[in-house]
Amino acid sequence: MSMRKTLLAAVSALGLLASPWALADKTYTLRLAETWGPNSGLLGDAPRNMASMAEEMSNGRLKIRIDSSNKHKAPFGIFDMVRNGQYDMGHTASYYYKGTIPNAMYFTTVPFGMIAPEMYAWFYHDDGMELMQKVYEPFGLLSFPGGNTSNQMGGWFRKEINSLEDMKGLKMRIPGFAGEVMSEVGVAVTSLPPGELYTALERNTIDAVEWVGPALDLQMGFHQIAKYYYSGWQEPNAEVQFLINKKAWDKLPADLQAILRVSMRTAAYDMYIQSTHESGVAWEKMKQEYPDVTHKVFPPEVVHALRETTNRLLDEFAEKDELAREIITSQREYLEQVRPWTNISDKAYLNSVAND
Amino acid sequence: MSMRKTLLAAVSALGLLASPWALADKTYTLRLAETWGPNSGLLGDAPRNMASMAEEMSNGRLKIRIDSSNKHKAPFGIFDMVRNGQYDMGHTASYYYKGTIPNAMYFTTVPFGMIAPEMYAWFYHDDGMELMQKVYEPFGLLSFPGGNTSNQMGGWFRKEINSLEDMKGLKMRIPGFAGEVMSEVGVAVTSLPPGELYTALERNTIDAVEWVGPALDLQMGFHQIAKYYYSGWQEPNAEVQFLINKKAWDKLPADLQAILRVSMRTAAYDMYIQSTHESGVAWEKMKQEYPDVTHKVFPPEVVHALRETTNRLLDEFAEKDELAREIITSQREYLEQVRPWTNISDKAYLNSVAND
């Protein structure tokens, strides 16, 4: 070692190198656990895209090893495993942890909330990142946007919905906060493991199922047995998440932190664009192979009831918890500012060409 | 130098360093010329954001020095200056060079074409990047997406447009391909330097002016004198551009190429999100300070005429040039695949909540 140290000192004295760690050429390997299984399409592509950018940009000094759920066996335990240092990083969705931290939910999506570009604008140009950090800091974690599924569909229905009355008693698989809202308007919300959904829908054990959107619904095959594909209300965007253990982060030199931060940011945007692409491809394929498949929008009275219920529940959350109030208010105020712009730009344009 | 060489060889032999260039700690400085002046808001922020990511991630090994148009005096000469090596890089817009390379136009925007996420999907998941490279390669240049303004507005009008007849003889400032289309439907298209537009509009020398969108229109002040703000048709997204001289690119080691590529990609996405944010802020401000300002959409017959004219002109371009045909066909086919998805997701959602 003394030979090595002497050389390092000599080289350093000659000003040939920018910083000691560059000389040491230290390689950092971070272990990442993802919620998803090994073949999960765009959800699994996001952390791999991130890892490959980080490795290439760092010339191999930063490596990220990814374990899928078949390896770690805890798809919804990512938060805990990264928190306790079993893994350095995670790729998951914030709203899976609302049992432990109720305020985690708002950083994935909120019914009747923002679409993807609006949500990114809230994160990066309004209070989004700061509020998310406020929620995760007490657990020794950093959280970053991890990819957007884009606007999610309202689900596959075997029967057409013509009124609010048609929703009463409807047996539907729809999890999370959206399920709570549906339940409030009279839907019989059921929870079934993903592997049983197709058969349940086929045998009329359930009448409807909400999954994601064409890109991820295609392989589930619901379009083969349910004719009506409804536009969504419950996840107008859904941003998944990179979690990082703060201690693991602090050990990285500044340039590798920058490389990691930019790789995550780019992989998140990239997933949004990949979802846009694959949704287009999959929706075309569904319609070609099953020409009976029909796009529908919920009747105005259904939309109205779901929206009123959503707002009532959000008001209740805001009343009970100070930080919840801060987040909900920030998102509502931001939406009020950005949506008029979305309406006079993309919405007006898409309508004008669709009607021509 | 022999002392240095000896040391390098010794350190290298000890396997302390990953690659020779890391040892040499060579710093690369690229000179970038931008079309924009020094205070150009989000357009100028994009290359600066890119440069700062690249410098941070490379730990100072990659520096990008930016010259604005007040320095190089050639806002629309970026293509030539990067081509001939006077600058290594440029930040500009592809359609400014349609005089020299007519096929450059399609990589910025096309009237009645794609919105921003659709355009990125075409670049990154369809033929976009490959076709763009086909256009720029003969000039020894690489071209990358450089930031999106998001959907641009149709312009500020002093009088309401109620029919196609109202467009005839209307004196309007609208440049480029959109100006050609406008001229075909009877508009008297005028070209005036930006500095004269406000006064011309105020004195009725012109009746209408197209600029960008709220974020960049605000400082122009048109909303103080023209009441009607029309939704657009001519630039449903506009992607500006990073240009790189191929020889300068080839001199960079692989990790710095990766850092540069990812920095450009992220800065492009970031500009789109910044524009979304700033447009929301600026549009709210305009309406608050000038409550008479009213959003309008062109009547269906105007939209129809503009669209037919656009398609006729594109057909003509496609007939005259093989590569133009390839690009136009690729964009049309891609739009046909992706737009149905946009319609059942964001469009359906935005309409359903706007009507509630």
XYZ file of C-alpha atoms in Angstrom:
712
model
C 0.000 0.000 0.000
C 2.788 2.455 0.607
C 3.829 2.252 -3.047
C 0.247 2.986 -4.032
C -0.054 5.875 -1.578
C 3.177 7.435 -2.744
C 2.050 7.281 -6.341
C -1.321 8.773 -5.534
C 0.311 11.632 -3.674
C 2.732 12.249 -6.506
C 0.067 12.231 -9.191
C -2.135 14.416 -7.065
C 0.674 16.908 -6.514
C 1.153 17.175 -10.257
C -2.467 18.329 -10.475
C -3.304 15.562 -12.883
C -6.496 14.594 -11.135
C -9.519 16.565 -10.046
C -10.353 14.856 -6.779
C -9.161 12.031 -4.554
C -12.083 9.679 -5.300
C -11.391 9.830 -9.028
C -7.931 8.549 -8.289
C -9.232 5.839 -6.022
C -11.562 4.819 -8.860
C -13.973 3.472 -6.296
C -16.964 1.556 -7.579
C -20.294 1.935 -5.786
C -22.904 -0.786 -6.070
C -26.438 -0.027 -4.964
C -29.013 -2.769 -4.500
C -32.516 -1.918 -5.692
C -35.725 -3.857 -4.925
C -38.687 -3.364 -7.251
C -42.346 -4.070 -6.523
C -42.728 -5.661 -9.946
C -42.047 -9.175 -11.142
C -39.384 -9.978 -13.731
C -41.550 -9.374 -16.833
C -43.551 -6.300 -15.964
C -43.184 -4.276 -19.142
C -42.707 -0.552 -18.806
C -42.804 -0.608 -14.986
C -39.742 -2.837 -14.893
C -38.085 -1.037 -17.795
C -37.899 2.223 -15.826
C -35.392 1.130 -13.137
C -33.348 -0.776 -15.766
C -33.206 2.287 -17.989
C -32.146 4.328 -14.941
C -29.442 1.808 -13.993
C -28.036 1.646 -17.495
C -27.811 5.430 -17.817
C -26.107 5.680 -14.411
C -23.571 2.968 -15.225
C -22.744 4.402 -18.655
C -22.434 7.988 -17.448
C -20.252 7.001 -14.486
C -18.070 4.819 -16.674
C -18.957 1.848 -14.485
C -18.287 3.568 -11.138
C -21.984 3.408 -10.188
C -23.720 0.061 -10.566
C -27.301 -0.698 -9.612
C -28.354 -4.300 -9.097
C -32.081 -4.905 -9.385
C -34.060 -7.598 -7.563
C -37.612 -8.314 -8.749
C -40.409 -9.512 -6.463
C -39.736 -13.189 -7.267
C -36.372 -12.698 -5.564
C -37.167 -10.601 -2.479
C -40.776 -11.914 -2.064
C -42.053 -8.605 -0.694
C -43.625 -6.560 -3.524
C -45.291 -4.194 -1.048
C -42.456 -4.248 1.461
C -40.117 -2.022 -0.550
C -40.630 0.943 1.773
C -39.612 -1.165 4.805
C -36.672 -2.875 3.109
C -35.164 0.439 1.943
C -35.906 2.079 5.273
C -34.082 -0.607 7.267
C -31.154 -0.726 4.838
C -31.801 -4.234 3.500
C -31.833 -2.506 0.097
C -30.303 0.864 -0.839
C -33.029 1.743 -3.315
C -36.534 0.807 -4.336
C -38.807 1.186 -7.347
C -42.410 1.113 -6.213
C -45.464 3.358 -5.845
C -45.957 5.739 -2.945
C -49.662 4.930 -2.488
C -48.916 1.304 -1.620
C -47.716 2.567 1.772
C -50.752 4.570 2.806
C -51.359 2.012 5.580
C -48.114 3.085 7.256
C -47.954 6.690 6.028
C -51.385 7.933 4.916
C -49.862 11.033 3.304
C -47.784 8.945 0.883
C -50.835 8.487 -1.323
C -50.952 11.974 -2.862
C -47.582 11.626 -4.617
C -48.797 8.830 -6.872
C -52.140 10.170 -8.012
C -55.402 11.670 -6.810
C -58.794 11.031 -8.442
C -59.912 13.988 -10.565
C -56.445 15.454 -10.163
C -53.626 16.390 -12.489
C -52.588 14.779 -15.782
C -48.919 13.836 -16.231
C -47.332 17.117 -17.423
C -49.312 19.039 -14.789
C -48.098 16.632 -12.082
C -44.444 16.991 -13.158
C -44.884 20.779 -13.132
C -46.244 20.541 -9.579
C -43.277 18.390 -8.520
C -40.553 20.450 -10.161
C -41.889 24.015 -10.220
C -44.297 24.166 -7.320
C -44.298 22.500 -3.875
C -44.399 18.837 -4.945
C -40.818 17.746 -4.282
C -40.617 19.629 -1.000
C -43.872 18.184 0.326
C -42.891 14.653 -0.718
C -39.598 15.049 1.118
C -41.460 16.258 4.203
C -43.380 12.969 4.179
C -40.380 10.672 3.636
C -37.674 12.448 5.646
C -38.777 11.098 9.071
C -38.110 7.590 7.727
C -34.576 8.351 6.568
C -35.654 8.123 2.935
C -35.428 10.203 -0.204
C -38.224 9.881 -2.756
C -38.107 10.856 -6.428
C -40.580 10.564 -9.315
C -40.040 7.148 -10.895
C -42.110 7.058 -14.069
C -45.636 7.841 -15.156
C -48.178 5.348 -16.497
C -49.990 8.329 -18.091
C -53.779 8.597 -17.721
C -55.273 5.314 -16.544
C -58.514 3.862 -17.861
C -61.664 3.517 -15.740
C -61.834 -0.209 -16.364
C -63.412 -3.011 -18.376
C -67.171 -3.458 -17.986
C -69.346 -6.301 -19.293
C -72.465 -4.125 -19.244
C -72.915 -0.541 -20.320
C -73.291 2.065 -17.561
C -76.112 4.481 -18.375
C -76.867 5.965 -14.991
C -75.716 6.168 -11.420
C -78.332 3.498 -10.698
C -76.383 1.060 -12.911
C -73.414 1.387 -10.532
C -75.324 0.195 -7.466
C -74.404 -3.345 -6.543
C -72.003 -3.668 -9.475
C -69.266 -6.129 -8.505
C -65.974 -4.500 -9.407
C -62.295 -4.999 -8.681
C -60.842 -1.558 -8.033
C -58.282 -1.132 -5.238
C -57.125 1.737 -3.035
C -58.669 5.155 -2.631
C -60.603 4.799 -5.909
C -62.187 1.652 -4.460
C -63.278 3.599 -1.374
C -64.882 6.243 -3.597
C -66.619 3.598 -5.735
C -67.886 1.896 -2.626
C -69.420 5.170 -1.420
C -71.496 5.457 -4.600
C -72.835 1.924 -4.168
C -70.383 -0.308 -6.074
C -69.694 -3.703 -4.451
C -65.904 -3.441 -4.421
C -64.154 -6.811 -4.355
C -60.494 -7.624 -4.005
C -59.081 -10.594 -5.867
C -55.485 -11.567 -6.663
C -54.478 -10.472 -10.201
C -54.190 -14.093 -11.359
C -57.876 -14.736 -10.696
C -59.298 -11.643 -12.350
C -59.708 -12.963 -15.894
C -61.642 -16.051 -14.793
C -63.741 -14.054 -12.331
C -64.719 -11.625 -15.101
C -65.403 -14.453 -17.546
C -67.655 -16.302 -15.069
C -69.463 -13.150 -13.983
C -68.118 -13.426 -10.459
C -67.246 -9.789 -11.062
C -68.891 -7.372 -13.529
C -65.985 -5.030 -14.039
C -62.275 -4.671 -13.425
C -59.929 -1.705 -13.264
C -56.299 -2.343 -14.157
C -54.044 0.286 -15.756
C -54.330 1.191 -19.422
C -53.943 -0.542 -22.796
C -50.164 -1.068 -22.492
C -50.518 -3.187 -19.351
C -54.138 -4.365 -19.823
C -53.406 -6.129 -23.117
C -51.632 -9.095 -21.559
C -54.382 -9.449 -18.928
C -56.831 -10.231 -21.758
C -59.867 -8.454 -20.287
C -60.744 -7.058 -23.726
C -61.492 -10.591 -24.888
C -64.442 -10.898 -22.512
C -65.570 -7.387 -21.549
C -66.683 -5.152 -24.373
C -66.790 -1.706 -22.765
C -63.596 0.180 -21.989
C -64.344 3.258 -19.903
C -62.213 6.371 -19.694
C -60.821 7.005 -16.247
C -61.318 9.451 -13.416
C -59.365 7.752 -10.634
C -55.744 8.039 -11.795
C -55.437 10.865 -14.352
C -51.720 10.256 -14.031
C -49.869 7.799 -11.822
C -46.290 8.521 -10.904
C -44.343 5.570 -9.528
C -41.387 6.189 -7.276
C -37.684 5.742 -6.633
C -36.898 5.437 -2.937
C -33.357 5.807 -1.610
C -31.990 5.159 1.839
C -30.536 8.491 2.950
C -27.403 6.872 4.411
C -26.642 5.089 1.132
C -27.176 8.378 -0.716
C -24.862 10.297 1.616
C -22.037 7.851 0.951
C -21.964 8.732 -2.770
C -19.592 11.432 -4.025
C -21.320 14.522 -5.414
C -20.879 13.605 -9.077
C -22.445 10.175 -8.583
C -25.336 11.750 -6.691
C -25.853 14.047 -9.672
C -25.658 11.073 -12.060
C -28.192 9.138 -9.996
C -30.556 12.103 -9.691
C -30.521 12.849 -13.429
C -30.825 9.145 -14.346
C -33.936 8.808 -12.175
C -35.442 12.012 -13.539
C -34.889 10.943 -17.147
C -36.092 7.369 -16.571
C -39.302 8.782 -15.065
C -39.998 10.994 -18.086
C -38.987 8.151 -20.401
C -41.524 5.801 -18.821
C -44.283 8.350 -19.440
C -43.332 8.501 -23.116
C -42.968 4.719 -23.365
C -46.437 4.344 -21.863
C -47.833 6.825 -24.384
C -46.312 4.785 -27.185
C -47.235 1.326 -25.932
C -50.767 2.394 -25.044
C -51.290 3.539 -28.630
C -49.941 0.273 -30.002
C -51.948 -1.896 -27.584
C -55.235 -0.014 -28.023
C -54.955 -0.385 -31.808
C -54.263 -4.097 -31.409
C -57.224 -4.651 -29.077
C -59.613 -2.991 -31.499
C -58.242 -4.910 -34.467
C -58.410 -8.298 -32.801
C -61.689 -7.693 -30.980
C -63.702 -5.285 -33.127
C -66.572 -5.334 -30.599
C -64.439 -3.497 -28.045
C -65.984 -0.076 -27.542
C -64.699 3.019 -25.825
C -67.122 4.667 -23.404
C -67.205 7.596 -21.015
C -69.194 7.479 -17.778
C -72.466 9.427 -17.873
C -72.189 12.944 -16.384
C -74.164 11.973 -13.264
C -71.678 9.195 -12.499
C -68.708 11.515 -12.998
C -70.391 14.107 -10.797
C -71.100 11.637 -7.973
C -67.560 10.224 -8.046
C -66.090 13.693 -7.998
C -68.241 14.943 -5.141
C -67.391 11.839 -3.118
C -63.675 12.244 -3.850
C -63.742 15.851 -2.704
C -65.678 15.014 0.441
C -63.199 12.296 1.411
C -60.224 14.567 0.669
C -61.792 17.272 2.836
C -62.060 14.742 5.657
C -58.385 13.747 5.302
C -57.394 17.419 5.273
C -59.333 18.091 8.447
C -57.699 15.247 10.357
C -54.051 15.902 9.519
C -52.114 19.119 9.119
C -49.641 17.811 6.528
C -52.476 16.186 4.548
C -54.202 19.572 4.484
C -51.021 21.209 3.222
C -50.572 18.674 0.407
C -54.232 18.583 -0.661
C -54.442 22.389 -0.667
C -51.221 22.700 -2.660
C -52.438 20.230 -5.300
C -55.863 21.852 -5.569
C -54.432 25.346 -5.895
C -51.901 24.204 -8.442
C -54.554 22.448 -10.507
C -56.631 25.607 -10.467
C -53.696 27.508 -11.920
C -52.432 25.021 -14.507
C -55.672 23.437 -15.799
C -56.991 26.569 -17.558
C -53.791 26.454 -19.614
C -54.231 22.747 -20.411
C -57.807 23.531 -21.429
C -56.979 26.304 -23.904
C -54.014 24.380 -25.351
C -54.100 20.563 -25.624
C -57.785 20.113 -24.757
C -59.034 22.782 -27.185
C -56.709 21.513 -29.913
C -57.616 17.829 -29.481
C -61.313 18.696 -29.567
C -61.024 20.927 -32.623
C -59.263 18.281 -34.699
C -61.454 15.432 -33.425
C -64.580 17.339 -34.465
C -63.254 18.221 -37.930
C 6.434 15.310 -19.279
C 8.476 12.158 -18.810
C 7.902 12.290 -15.046
C 4.150 12.557 -15.679
C 4.188 9.717 -18.196
C 6.115 7.478 -15.846
C 3.680 8.113 -13.072
C 0.702 7.484 -15.310
C 2.167 4.210 -16.476
C 2.923 3.145 -12.928
C -0.519 4.012 -11.595
C -2.103 2.341 -14.579
C -0.057 -0.793 -14.049
C -1.293 -0.972 -10.473
C -4.847 -1.138 -11.835
C -5.882 1.862 -9.824
C -7.730 3.501 -12.659
C -10.418 2.334 -14.993
C -9.300 3.955 -18.207
C -6.507 6.166 -19.524
C -8.630 9.288 -19.952
C -9.726 9.175 -16.295
C -6.065 9.324 -15.393
C -5.369 12.164 -17.733
C -8.308 14.008 -16.149
C -8.769 15.830 -19.381
C -11.332 18.614 -19.409
C -13.429 19.094 -22.533
C -14.939 22.470 -23.247
C -17.636 22.702 -25.900
C -18.781 26.030 -27.274
C -22.512 26.357 -27.864
C -24.285 29.076 -29.862
C -27.967 29.656 -29.186
C -30.518 31.349 -31.439
C -31.930 33.240 -28.455
C -30.846 36.466 -26.840
C -29.553 36.628 -23.274
C -32.968 36.936 -21.541
C -35.161 34.516 -23.446
C -36.891 32.737 -20.597
C -37.443 29.002 -20.945
C -35.775 28.820 -24.384
C -32.495 30.034 -22.919
C -32.948 28.053 -19.712
C -32.861 24.736 -21.600
C -29.205 24.852 -22.773
C -28.125 26.260 -19.386
C -29.928 23.449 -17.562
C -28.247 20.965 -19.907
C -24.792 22.500 -19.360
C -25.156 22.507 -15.604
C -26.232 18.843 -15.490
C -23.331 17.864 -17.751
C -20.768 19.755 -15.694
C -22.045 18.393 -12.374
C -22.289 14.777 -13.563
C -18.826 14.875 -15.126
C -17.340 16.479 -12.038
C -16.213 19.388 -14.177
C -14.640 17.320 -16.967
C -17.278 18.500 -19.462
C -17.912 22.221 -19.694
C -20.264 23.933 -22.105
C -19.862 27.642 -22.783
C -22.939 29.328 -24.182
C -22.979 32.344 -26.493
C -26.286 34.157 -27.009
C -27.250 35.942 -30.208
C -25.980 39.304 -28.932
C -22.501 37.735 -28.951
C -22.403 35.754 -32.204
C -24.844 38.031 -34.119
C -26.287 35.150 -36.153
C -29.500 33.864 -34.510
C -30.462 31.936 -37.630
C -26.923 30.978 -38.560
C -26.545 28.301 -35.874
C -26.784 25.463 -38.395
C -23.923 26.947 -40.463
C -21.723 27.843 -37.503
C -21.959 24.330 -36.015
C -21.552 22.743 -39.424
C -18.342 24.603 -40.189
C -16.936 24.039 -36.682
C -17.061 27.662 -35.546
C -19.139 26.282 -32.654
C -19.274 22.682 -31.374
C -22.941 22.840 -30.472
C -26.087 24.842 -31.087
C -29.470 25.361 -29.473
C -31.957 26.411 -32.100
C -35.023 25.153 -33.987
C -34.829 22.817 -36.947
C -37.500 24.630 -38.990
C -35.401 27.812 -39.154
C -33.230 26.010 -41.726
C -35.901 24.914 -44.174
C -34.397 27.339 -46.701
C -31.210 25.236 -46.810
C -32.707 21.833 -45.901
C -36.461 21.752 -46.543
C -36.820 18.462 -44.655
C -35.550 20.017 -41.414
C -38.987 21.516 -40.812
C -40.804 18.335 -39.751
C -38.680 17.791 -36.641
C -39.896 20.984 -34.985
C -43.626 20.789 -35.594
C -46.259 20.230 -38.254
C -49.659 21.959 -38.294
C -52.446 19.616 -37.143
C -49.781 17.172 -36.019
C -48.757 15.629 -32.737
C -48.913 17.104 -29.222
C -45.742 16.953 -27.095
C -45.928 13.425 -25.548
C -46.940 12.004 -28.946
C -43.990 13.733 -30.600
C -41.519 12.393 -28.014
C -42.997 8.912 -28.505
C -42.444 9.276 -32.255
C -38.844 10.390 -31.703
C -37.908 7.730 -29.149
C -40.105 4.730 -29.975
C -40.858 5.087 -33.669
C -38.797 6.444 -36.588
C -38.283 10.021 -35.403
C -34.646 9.959 -34.304
C -33.547 7.871 -37.261
C -35.254 10.110 -39.810
C -33.873 13.242 -38.176
C -30.390 11.777 -38.340
C -30.906 10.948 -42.017
C -31.555 14.644 -42.647
C -28.607 15.994 -40.620
C -25.930 13.360 -41.299
C -24.901 14.694 -44.745
C -23.921 17.941 -43.024
C -21.696 16.271 -40.431
C -24.189 17.069 -37.685
C -26.043 15.253 -34.939
C -29.449 16.572 -33.921
C -31.322 15.889 -30.664
C -34.621 17.101 -29.216
C -33.874 20.315 -27.324
C -37.037 21.216 -25.436
C -40.715 21.603 -26.122
C -42.728 24.831 -25.896
C -45.863 22.657 -25.535
C -48.959 23.483 -27.595
C -48.705 26.957 -29.084
C -51.595 29.399 -29.285
C -53.190 30.506 -32.565
C -52.510 34.148 -31.837
C -53.906 37.443 -30.567
C -56.768 38.956 -32.592
C -58.332 42.391 -32.215
C -61.585 41.239 -33.841
C -63.524 38.031 -33.362
C -63.350 35.455 -36.155
C -66.802 34.048 -36.889
C -66.326 32.613 -40.347
C -63.787 31.808 -43.010
C -64.870 35.072 -44.644
C -63.523 36.978 -41.616
C -60.065 35.619 -42.401
C -59.906 37.106 -45.899
C -57.660 40.115 -46.047
C -56.896 39.952 -42.316
C -53.426 41.397 -41.772
C -51.539 38.955 -39.594
C -47.985 38.283 -38.524
C -47.486 34.518 -38.677
C -44.192 33.159 -40.028
C -43.063 29.927 -41.679
C -45.195 27.074 -42.970
C -48.208 28.236 -40.910
C -47.938 31.590 -42.679
C -48.042 29.841 -46.051
C -51.172 27.965 -45.019
C -52.814 31.153 -43.711
C -51.961 32.931 -46.916
C -53.667 30.162 -48.943
C -56.937 30.729 -47.077
C -56.809 34.462 -47.807
C -54.983 36.012 -44.860
C -52.633 38.917 -45.738
C -49.533 37.547 -44.056
C -47.040 40.236 -43.065
C -43.567 39.904 -41.658
C -42.350 42.454 -39.155
C -39.408 42.380 -36.746
C -40.474 41.316 -33.213
C -39.696 44.753 -31.796
C -42.301 46.407 -34.039
C -45.178 44.004 -33.426
C -46.727 45.653 -30.382
C -46.936 49.060 -32.004
C -48.187 47.596 -35.284
C -50.984 45.787 -33.456
C -51.824 48.866 -31.386
C -52.052 51.105 -34.466
C -54.015 48.552 -36.493
C -51.187 48.174 -39.002
C -51.812 44.490 -38.328
C -55.018 42.854 -37.042
C -53.509 39.785 -35.439
C -50.221 38.313 -34.317
C -49.049 34.789 -33.596
C -46.219 34.390 -31.124
C -45.820 31.312 -28.853
C -48.013 30.831 -25.805
C -48.704 32.610 -22.504
C -45.225 31.972 -21.022
C -43.464 33.875 -23.822
C -46.380 36.088 -24.956
C -46.737 37.791 -21.576
C -43.660 39.993 -21.949
C -44.684 40.950 -25.499
C -47.778 42.623 -24.054
C -50.197 41.720 -26.876
C -52.909 40.897 -24.320
C -53.014 44.573 -23.365
C -54.327 45.565 -26.804
C -55.881 42.461 -28.421
C -58.766 40.877 -26.583
C -59.140 37.505 -28.308
C -56.660 34.719 -27.669
C -57.246 31.848 -30.089
C -56.282 28.228 -29.523
C -53.738 26.955 -31.993
C -53.585 24.571 -34.928
C -50.171 25.420 -36.370
C -47.743 24.157 -33.697
C -49.489 21.570 -31.498
C -46.034 21.014 -30.053
C -42.751 22.655 -30.997
C -39.541 20.857 -30.253
C -36.408 22.983 -30.375
C -33.089 21.371 -31.062
C -29.559 20.654 -29.922
C -27.115 20.447 -32.829
C -23.642 18.940 -32.430
C -20.748 18.906 -34.816
C -20.004 15.219 -35.397
C -16.215 15.724 -35.157
C -16.545 17.437 -31.763
C -18.804 14.599 -30.604
C -16.366 11.926 -31.755
C -13.568 13.460 -29.712
C -15.448 12.884 -26.443
C -14.846 9.691 -24.457
C -17.844 7.339 -24.223
C -18.872 8.364 -20.698
C -18.935 12.069 -21.596
C -20.968 11.272 -24.715
C -23.440 9.474 -22.451
C -23.478 12.410 -20.029
C -24.086 14.853 -22.867
C -26.823 12.707 -24.424
C -28.714 12.264 -21.153
C -28.289 15.942 -20.205
C -29.810 17.025 -23.535
C -32.659 14.515 -23.228
C -33.496 15.643 -19.691
C -33.201 19.342 -20.481
C -35.623 18.839 -23.381
C -38.242 17.155 -21.194
C -37.621 19.737 -18.464
C -38.329 22.596 -20.840
C -41.677 21.031 -21.736
C -42.606 20.882 -18.041
C -41.289 24.390 -17.393
C -43.403 25.665 -20.267
C -46.473 23.898 -18.847
C -45.865 25.604 -15.521
C -45.031 29.072 -16.809
C -47.910 29.048 -19.282
C -50.326 28.358 -16.410
C -48.845 31.187 -14.351
C -48.777 33.662 -17.260
C -52.301 32.876 -18.491
C -53.694 33.426 -14.981
C -51.806 36.733 -14.753
C -53.083 37.954 -18.137
C -56.697 37.250 -17.191
C -56.316 38.901 -13.791
C -54.692 42.063 -15.103
C -56.808 42.320 -18.247
C -60.209 40.774 -17.444
C -61.437 41.487 -20.991
C -59.030 38.924 -22.415
C -61.108 36.074 -23.822
C -60.161 32.614 -24.987
C -61.592 31.585 -28.359
C -61.449 28.637 -30.723
C -61.613 29.109 -34.475
C -64.978 28.218 -36.040
C -65.102 24.677 -37.484
C -65.053 25.940 -41.081
C -61.809 27.821 -40.440
C -60.223 24.766 -38.800
C -61.382 22.625 -41.711
C -59.968 24.978 -44.352
C -56.623 25.298 -42.573
C -56.390 21.552 -42.195
C -57.251 20.793 -45.815
C -54.707 23.344 -46.980
C -52.035 21.917 -44.667
C -52.640 18.412 -45.991
C -52.592 19.559 -49.608
C -49.258 21.346 -49.134
C -47.761 18.356 -47.282
C -48.902 16.089 -50.122
C -47.080 18.373 -52.554
C -43.868 18.259 -50.502
C -44.124 14.463 -50.299
C -44.509 14.188 -54.045
C -41.439 16.280 -54.789
C -38.956 14.629 -52.455
C -38.461 11.008 -51.432
C -37.172 11.723 -47.923
C -39.962 14.249 -47.330
C -42.442 11.528 -48.312
C -40.841 9.122 -45.862
C -40.992 11.609 -42.962
C -44.521 12.853 -43.670
C -45.815 9.286 -44.029
C -44.112 8.181 -40.832
C -45.596 11.087 -38.856
C -49.078 10.577 -40.314
C -49.072 6.855 -39.608
C -47.770 7.383 -36.111
C -50.407 9.993 -35.362
C -53.076 7.589 -36.573
C -51.835 5.026 -34.073
C -51.212 7.217 -31.033
C -54.054 9.774 -31.240
C -56.890 7.292 -30.515
C -55.102 6.616 -27.226
C -54.742 10.332 -26.445
C -58.439 10.714 -27.227
C -59.678 8.009 -24.845
C -57.266 9.072 -22.080
C -56.341 12.750 -21.596
C -58.915 14.198 -24.010
C -61.857 12.202 -22.608
C -60.777 12.925 -19.050
C -60.245 16.664 -19.578
C -63.653 16.944 -21.251
C -65.452 14.956 -18.570
C -64.132 17.101 -15.726
C -64.544 20.376 -17.640
C -68.211 19.545 -18.284
C -68.941 18.563 -14.679
